[in-house]
Coordinates of C-alpha atoms and ligand atoms in Angstrom, one line a residue:
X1 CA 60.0 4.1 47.7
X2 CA 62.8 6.1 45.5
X3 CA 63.4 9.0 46.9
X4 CA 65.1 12.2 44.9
X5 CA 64.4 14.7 46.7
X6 CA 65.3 16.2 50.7
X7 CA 63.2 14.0 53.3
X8 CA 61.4 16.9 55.8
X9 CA 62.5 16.8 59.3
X10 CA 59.2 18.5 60.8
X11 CA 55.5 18.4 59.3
X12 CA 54.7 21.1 56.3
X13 CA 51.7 23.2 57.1
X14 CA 52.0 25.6 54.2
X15 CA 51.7 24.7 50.2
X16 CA 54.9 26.6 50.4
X17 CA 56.7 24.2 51.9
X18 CA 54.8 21.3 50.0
X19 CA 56.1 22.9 46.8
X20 CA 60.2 23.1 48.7
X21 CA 59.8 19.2 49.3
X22 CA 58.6 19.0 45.4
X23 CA 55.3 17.7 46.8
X24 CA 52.9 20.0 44.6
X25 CA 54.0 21.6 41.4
X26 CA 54.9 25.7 41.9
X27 CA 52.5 27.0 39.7
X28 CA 49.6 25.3 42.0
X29 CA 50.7 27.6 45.0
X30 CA 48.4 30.5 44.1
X31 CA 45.2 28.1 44.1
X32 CA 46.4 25.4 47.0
X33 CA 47.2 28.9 49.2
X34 CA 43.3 29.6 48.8
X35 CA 42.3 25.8 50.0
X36 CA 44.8 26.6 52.9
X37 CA 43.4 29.3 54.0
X38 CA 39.9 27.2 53.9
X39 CA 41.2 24.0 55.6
X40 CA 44.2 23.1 57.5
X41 CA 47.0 21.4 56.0
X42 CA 49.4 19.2 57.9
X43 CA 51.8 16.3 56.4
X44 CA 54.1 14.1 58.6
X45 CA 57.6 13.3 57.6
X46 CA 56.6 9.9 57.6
X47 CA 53.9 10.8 55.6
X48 CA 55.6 12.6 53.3
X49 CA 58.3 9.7 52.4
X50 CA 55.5 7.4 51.4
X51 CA 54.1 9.9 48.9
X52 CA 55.7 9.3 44.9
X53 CA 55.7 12.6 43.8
X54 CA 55.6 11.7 40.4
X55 CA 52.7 10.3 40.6
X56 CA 50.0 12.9 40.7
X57 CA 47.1 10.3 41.6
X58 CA 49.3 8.7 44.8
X59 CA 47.3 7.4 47.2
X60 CA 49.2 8.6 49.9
X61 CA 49.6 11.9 48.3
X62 CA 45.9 12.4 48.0
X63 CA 45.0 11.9 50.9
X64 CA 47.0 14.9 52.6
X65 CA 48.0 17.3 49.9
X66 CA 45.7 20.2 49.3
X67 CA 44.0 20.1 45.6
X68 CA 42.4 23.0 44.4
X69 CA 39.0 20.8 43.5
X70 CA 38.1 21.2 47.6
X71 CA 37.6 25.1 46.3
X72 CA 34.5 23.8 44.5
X73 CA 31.7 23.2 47.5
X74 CA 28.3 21.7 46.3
X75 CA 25.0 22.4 48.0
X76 CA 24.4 19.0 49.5
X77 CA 27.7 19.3 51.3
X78 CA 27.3 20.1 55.3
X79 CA 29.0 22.1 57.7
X80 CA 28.7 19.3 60.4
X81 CA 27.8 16.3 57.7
X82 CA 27.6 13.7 60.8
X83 CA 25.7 15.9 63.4
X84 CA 27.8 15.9 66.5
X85 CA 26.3 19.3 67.0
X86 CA 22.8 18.8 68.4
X87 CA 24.2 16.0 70.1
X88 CA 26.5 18.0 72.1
X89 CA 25.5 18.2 76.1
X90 CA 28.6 19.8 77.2
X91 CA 31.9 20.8 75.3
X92 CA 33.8 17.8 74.3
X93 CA 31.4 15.3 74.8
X94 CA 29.1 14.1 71.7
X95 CA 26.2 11.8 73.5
X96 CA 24.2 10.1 70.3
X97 CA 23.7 6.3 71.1
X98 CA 22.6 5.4 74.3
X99 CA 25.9 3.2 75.7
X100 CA 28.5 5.3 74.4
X101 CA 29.8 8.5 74.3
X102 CA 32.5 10.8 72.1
X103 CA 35.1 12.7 74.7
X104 CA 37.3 15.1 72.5
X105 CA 40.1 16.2 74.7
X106 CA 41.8 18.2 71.1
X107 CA 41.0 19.6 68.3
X108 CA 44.0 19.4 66.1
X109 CA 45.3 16.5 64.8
X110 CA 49.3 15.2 63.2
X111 CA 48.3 15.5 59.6
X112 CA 45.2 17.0 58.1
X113 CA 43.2 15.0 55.8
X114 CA 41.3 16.3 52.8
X115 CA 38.3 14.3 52.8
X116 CA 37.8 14.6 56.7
X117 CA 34.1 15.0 58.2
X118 CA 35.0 17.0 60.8
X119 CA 37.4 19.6 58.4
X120 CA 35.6 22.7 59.9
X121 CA 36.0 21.5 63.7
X122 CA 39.5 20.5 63.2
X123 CA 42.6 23.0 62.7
X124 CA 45.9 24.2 64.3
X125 CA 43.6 27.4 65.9
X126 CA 41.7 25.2 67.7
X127 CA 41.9 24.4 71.2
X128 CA 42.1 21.5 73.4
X129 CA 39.5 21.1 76.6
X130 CA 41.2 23.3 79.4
X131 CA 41.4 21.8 82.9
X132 CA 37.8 22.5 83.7
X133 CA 36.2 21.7 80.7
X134 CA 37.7 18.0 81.0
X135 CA 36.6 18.2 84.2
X136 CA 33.2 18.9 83.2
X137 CA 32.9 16.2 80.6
X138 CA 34.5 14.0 82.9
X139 CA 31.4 14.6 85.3
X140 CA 29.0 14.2 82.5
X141 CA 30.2 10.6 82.3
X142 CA 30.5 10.0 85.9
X143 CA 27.1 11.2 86.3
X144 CA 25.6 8.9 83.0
X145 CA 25.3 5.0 84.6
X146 CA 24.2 4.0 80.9
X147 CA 27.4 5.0 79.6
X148 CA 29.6 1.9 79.1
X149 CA 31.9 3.1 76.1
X150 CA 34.0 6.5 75.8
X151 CA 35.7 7.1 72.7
X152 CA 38.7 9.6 72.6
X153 CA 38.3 11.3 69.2
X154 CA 39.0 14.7 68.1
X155 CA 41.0 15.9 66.3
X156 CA 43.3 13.5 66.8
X157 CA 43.9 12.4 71.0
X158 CA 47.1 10.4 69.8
X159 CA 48.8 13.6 70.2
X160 CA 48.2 14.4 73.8
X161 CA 51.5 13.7 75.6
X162 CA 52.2 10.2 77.2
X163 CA 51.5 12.2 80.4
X164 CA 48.5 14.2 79.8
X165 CA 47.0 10.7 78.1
X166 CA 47.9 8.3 81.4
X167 CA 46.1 10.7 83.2
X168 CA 43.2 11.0 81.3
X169 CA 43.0 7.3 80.9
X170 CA 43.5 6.9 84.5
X171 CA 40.5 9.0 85.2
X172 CA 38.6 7.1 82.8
X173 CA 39.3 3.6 85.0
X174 CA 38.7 5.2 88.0
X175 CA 34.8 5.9 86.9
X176 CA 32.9 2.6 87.6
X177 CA 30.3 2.2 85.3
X178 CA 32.5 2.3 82.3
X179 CA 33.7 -1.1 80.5
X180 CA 35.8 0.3 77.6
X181 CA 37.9 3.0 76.5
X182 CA 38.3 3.5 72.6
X183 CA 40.7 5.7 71.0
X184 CA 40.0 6.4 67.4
X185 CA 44.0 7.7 66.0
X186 CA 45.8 7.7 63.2
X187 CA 48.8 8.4 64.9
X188 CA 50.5 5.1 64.6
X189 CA 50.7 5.5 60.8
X190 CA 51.2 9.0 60.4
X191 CA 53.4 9.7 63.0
X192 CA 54.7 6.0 64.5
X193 CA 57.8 7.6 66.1
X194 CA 55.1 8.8 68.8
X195 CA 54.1 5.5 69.8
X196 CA 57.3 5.0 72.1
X197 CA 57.4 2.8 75.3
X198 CA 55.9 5.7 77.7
X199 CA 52.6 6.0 75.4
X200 CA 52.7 2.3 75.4
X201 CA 52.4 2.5 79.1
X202 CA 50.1 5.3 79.3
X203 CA 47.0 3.3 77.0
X204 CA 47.1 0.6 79.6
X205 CA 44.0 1.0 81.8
X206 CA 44.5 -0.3 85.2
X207 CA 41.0 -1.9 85.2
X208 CA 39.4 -1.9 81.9
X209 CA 40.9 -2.7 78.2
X210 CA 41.8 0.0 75.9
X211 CA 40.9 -0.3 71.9
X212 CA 42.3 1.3 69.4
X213 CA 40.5 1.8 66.3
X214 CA 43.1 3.2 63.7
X215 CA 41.9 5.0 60.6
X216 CA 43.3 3.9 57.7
X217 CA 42.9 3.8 54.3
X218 CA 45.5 2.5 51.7
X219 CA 48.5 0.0 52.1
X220 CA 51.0 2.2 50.9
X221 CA 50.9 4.1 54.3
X222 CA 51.6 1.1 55.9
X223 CA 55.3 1.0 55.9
X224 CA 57.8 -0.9 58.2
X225 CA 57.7 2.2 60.8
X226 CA 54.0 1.8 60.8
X227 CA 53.9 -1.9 61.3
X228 CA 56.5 -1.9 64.1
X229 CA 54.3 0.6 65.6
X230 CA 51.3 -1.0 65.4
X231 CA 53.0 -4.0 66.6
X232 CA 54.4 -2.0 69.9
X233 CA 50.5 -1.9 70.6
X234 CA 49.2 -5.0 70.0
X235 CA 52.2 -6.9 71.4
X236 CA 51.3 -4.7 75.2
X237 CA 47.8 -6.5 75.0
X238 CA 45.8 -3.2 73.3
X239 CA 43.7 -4.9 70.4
X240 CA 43.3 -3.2 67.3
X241 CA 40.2 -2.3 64.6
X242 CA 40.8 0.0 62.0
X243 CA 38.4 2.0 59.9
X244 CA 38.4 2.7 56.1
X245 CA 37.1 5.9 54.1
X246 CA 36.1 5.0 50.6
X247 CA 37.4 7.0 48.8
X248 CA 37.1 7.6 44.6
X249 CA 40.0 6.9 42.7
X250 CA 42.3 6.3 45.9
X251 CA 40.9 2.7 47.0
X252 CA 37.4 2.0 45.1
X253 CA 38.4 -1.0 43.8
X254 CA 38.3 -4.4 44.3
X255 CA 42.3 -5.1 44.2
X256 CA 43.3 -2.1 46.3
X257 CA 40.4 -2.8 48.8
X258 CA 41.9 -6.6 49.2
X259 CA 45.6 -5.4 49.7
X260 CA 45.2 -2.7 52.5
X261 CA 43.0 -5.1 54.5
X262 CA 44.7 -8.1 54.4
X263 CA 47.8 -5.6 55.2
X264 CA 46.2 -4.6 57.9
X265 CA 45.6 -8.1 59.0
X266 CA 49.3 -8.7 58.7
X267 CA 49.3 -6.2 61.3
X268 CA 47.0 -7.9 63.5
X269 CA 44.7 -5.1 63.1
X270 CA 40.8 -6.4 62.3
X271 CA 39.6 -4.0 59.1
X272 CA 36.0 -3.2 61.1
X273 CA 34.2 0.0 59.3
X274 CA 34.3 0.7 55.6
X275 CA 32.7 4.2 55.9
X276 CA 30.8 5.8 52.7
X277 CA 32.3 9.3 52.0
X278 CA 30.5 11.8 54.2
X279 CA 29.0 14.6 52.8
X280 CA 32.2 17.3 53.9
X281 CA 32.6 20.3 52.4
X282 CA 34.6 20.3 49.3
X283 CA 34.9 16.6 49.0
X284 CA 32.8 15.5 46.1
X285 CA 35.4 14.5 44.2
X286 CA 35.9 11.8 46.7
X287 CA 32.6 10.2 46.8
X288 CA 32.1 7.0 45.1
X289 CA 28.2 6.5 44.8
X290 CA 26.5 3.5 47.1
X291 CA 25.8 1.5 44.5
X292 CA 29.6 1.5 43.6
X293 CA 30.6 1.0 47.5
X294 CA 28.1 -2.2 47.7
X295 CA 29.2 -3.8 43.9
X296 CA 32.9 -3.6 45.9
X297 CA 31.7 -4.9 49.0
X298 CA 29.7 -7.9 47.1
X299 CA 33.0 -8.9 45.2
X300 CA 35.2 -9.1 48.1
X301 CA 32.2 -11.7 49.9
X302 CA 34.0 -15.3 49.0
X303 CA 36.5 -14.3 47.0
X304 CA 38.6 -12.9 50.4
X305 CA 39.0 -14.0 53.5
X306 CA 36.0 -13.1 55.6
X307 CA 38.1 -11.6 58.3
X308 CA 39.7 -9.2 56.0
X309 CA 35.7 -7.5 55.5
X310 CA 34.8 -4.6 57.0
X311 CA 31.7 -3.4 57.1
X312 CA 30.4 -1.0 54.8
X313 CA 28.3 1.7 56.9
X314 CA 26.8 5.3 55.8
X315 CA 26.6 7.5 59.6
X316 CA 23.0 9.6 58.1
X317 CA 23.4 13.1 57.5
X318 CA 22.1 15.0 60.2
X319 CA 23.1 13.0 63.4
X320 CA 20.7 9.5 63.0
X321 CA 23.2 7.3 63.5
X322 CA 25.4 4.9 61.4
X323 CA 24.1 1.9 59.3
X324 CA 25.4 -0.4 57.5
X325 CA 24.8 -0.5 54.0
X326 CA 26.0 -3.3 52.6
X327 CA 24.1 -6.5 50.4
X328 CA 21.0 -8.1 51.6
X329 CA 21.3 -11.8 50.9
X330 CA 18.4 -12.9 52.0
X331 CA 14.7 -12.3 50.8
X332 CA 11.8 -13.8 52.6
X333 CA 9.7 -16.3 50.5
X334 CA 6.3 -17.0 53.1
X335 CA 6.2 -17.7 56.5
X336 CA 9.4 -18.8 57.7
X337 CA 10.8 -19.4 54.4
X338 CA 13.6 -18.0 53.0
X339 CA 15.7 -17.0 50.1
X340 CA 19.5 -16.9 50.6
X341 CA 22.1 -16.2 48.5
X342 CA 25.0 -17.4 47.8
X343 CA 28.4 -14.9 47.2
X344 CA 28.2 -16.0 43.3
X345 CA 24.4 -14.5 43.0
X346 CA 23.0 -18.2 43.4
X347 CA 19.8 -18.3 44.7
X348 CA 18.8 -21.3 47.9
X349 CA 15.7 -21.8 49.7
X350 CA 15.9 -22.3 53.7
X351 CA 13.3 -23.1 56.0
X352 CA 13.3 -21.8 59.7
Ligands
PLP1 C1 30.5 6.7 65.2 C2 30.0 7.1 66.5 C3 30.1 6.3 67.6 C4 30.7 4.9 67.5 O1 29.8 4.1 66.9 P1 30.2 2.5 66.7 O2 29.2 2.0 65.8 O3 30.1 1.9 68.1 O4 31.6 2.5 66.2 C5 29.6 6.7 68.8 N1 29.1 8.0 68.9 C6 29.0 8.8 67.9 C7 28.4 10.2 68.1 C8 29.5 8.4 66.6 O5 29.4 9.3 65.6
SF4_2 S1 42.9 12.5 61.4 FE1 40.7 12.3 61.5 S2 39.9 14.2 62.5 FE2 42.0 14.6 61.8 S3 41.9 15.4 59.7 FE3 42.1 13.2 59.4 S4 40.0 12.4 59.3 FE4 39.9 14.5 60.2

């Protein structure tokens, strides 16, 4: 990307220092200081250098700079849009679906995204599980035999140290009921420098895989940095998913959709959720409508390759669960008879 303009060495947390790297215009500040002091801000240097600043749509750009349009909160919008809350038995662990659990060791994460569901849980202010409270959650999974899956979310557990996360993976493959470990990051994109040999080493259970599900959301953050990153992963034998926000005017459309999955196929990472917007404070001007998320979804059928597709899911406000949301193509037609069809809106009869 051309680049006029001094590349930040550390990550800018205040519009301030957005403004010094000619990131938002100056006479935003007044405005972007009063999102601030709502919701955390946080852009990478990596980050930063794939953000065109000329470009005041950039999807990069969108993504993590503060925009005064978060100031305007509608009443459907929800302090805790997904629910964790009620699903909460001890601190750090959310327990909603029977075979799976969230574990949040921290609450603070590289960058700070603008559309993100968990924007009031998440900040610089607050804290990580201490010593005991990780012990407690830790016991909470010990003591669940149903639990199969834990899920290190957050916040973002990407930036534990390569220490602090071979421990806590360790302790994870020392509990035996438990089949998986899933790390939901979007370190390797944000801040690739971090995935270095000793993080490498520290993923790798000593009995059970580790997945990483990385959250991303438009090709331009996929740089060369990323990919070798993502590649220092997958070659150590960690397999990769990645989830997608849909997000208006960033990647709601058909061409954009095709490019950042198939680029993240190039990075042998399988595209797995395409999540409708949640309803976050201050994010309506990121929601695309279902019917617009399933006319997108219904184009890409055929036309790309089917490993590219995610699926499309909406997690229900108030803690129910996540569904997917996507085109029904089949209609029943009697008993054991069927209507299917096809990706250009033909319709088939089939028996069974
Ligand atoms: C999203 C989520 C999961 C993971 O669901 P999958 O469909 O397995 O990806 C687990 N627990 C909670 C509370 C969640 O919100
Ligand atoms: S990295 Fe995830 S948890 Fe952190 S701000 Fe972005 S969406 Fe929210």
């Amino acid at each position: 990307m051309p680049r006029d303009r001094l590349s930040p060495t550390r990550t800018l947390r205040r519009p301030q220092d957005l403004a010094d790297h000619g990131l938002i215009a100056p006479d935003a500040l007044p405005a972007l200081e009063q999102v601030a002091a709502q919701f955390a801000v946080a852009v990478t240097p990596a980050m930063a250098d794939r953000i065109n600043p000329a470009d005041v749509n950039d999807p990069v750009g969108r993504q993590f700079l503060p925009d005064a349009r978060e100031l305007d909160i509608q009443p459907a919008e929800l302090a805790d849009p997904i629910g964790d809350e009620p699903f909460t038995p001890v601190k750090g662990i959310t327990h909603r679906y029977h075979d799976r659990v969230l574990l949040k060791p921290v609450h603070a994460c590289p960058v700070y995204c603008r559309f993100c569901f968990r924007r009031e849980m998440v900040g610089p202010g607050s804290e990580a599980l201490d010593e005991a409270e990780l012990e407690a959650a830790l016991a909470y999974i010990a003591g669940n035999p149903q639990i199969w899956e834990v899920i290190l979310t957050g916040g973002d557990p990407m930036i534990l140290s390569p220490r602090r996360m071979g421990d806590l993976i360790a302790r994870l493959n020392a509990i035996p009921h438990l089949g998986l470990v899933r790390i939901h990051t979007r370190v390797p994109v944000v801040d690739p420098d971090r995935i270095d040999a000793e993080m490498v080493a520290a993923l790798k259970g000593a009995r059970i895989p580790t997945w990483i599900m990385l959250h991303s959301n438009h090709w331009q953050e996929l740089g060369p940095d990323q990919v070798a990153a993502i590649g220092r992963l997958v070659d150590a034998g960690l397999p990769m998913l990645a989830q997608t926000v849909l997000l208006r005017g960033l990647n709601d459309d058909v061409a954009t959709l095709t490019r950042t999955f198939r680029a993240l196929i190039s990075a042998r990472v399988k595209p797995h959720y395409l999540h409708h917007g949640d309803l976050a404070k201050g994010t309506a001007h990121f929601r695309t409508s279902i019917a617009e998320g399933r006319a997108l979804m219904r184009e890409l059928r055929g036309d790309v390759s089917g490993i590219c597709q995610p699926t499309y899911v909406l997690d229900i406000p108030g803690g129910h669960g996540k569904v997917p949301l996507g085109q029904d193509y089949l209609t029943q037609d009697g008993d054991d008879a069927w209507i299917v069809e096809d990706p250009r809106g033909q319709r088939h009869p089939y028996k069974g």
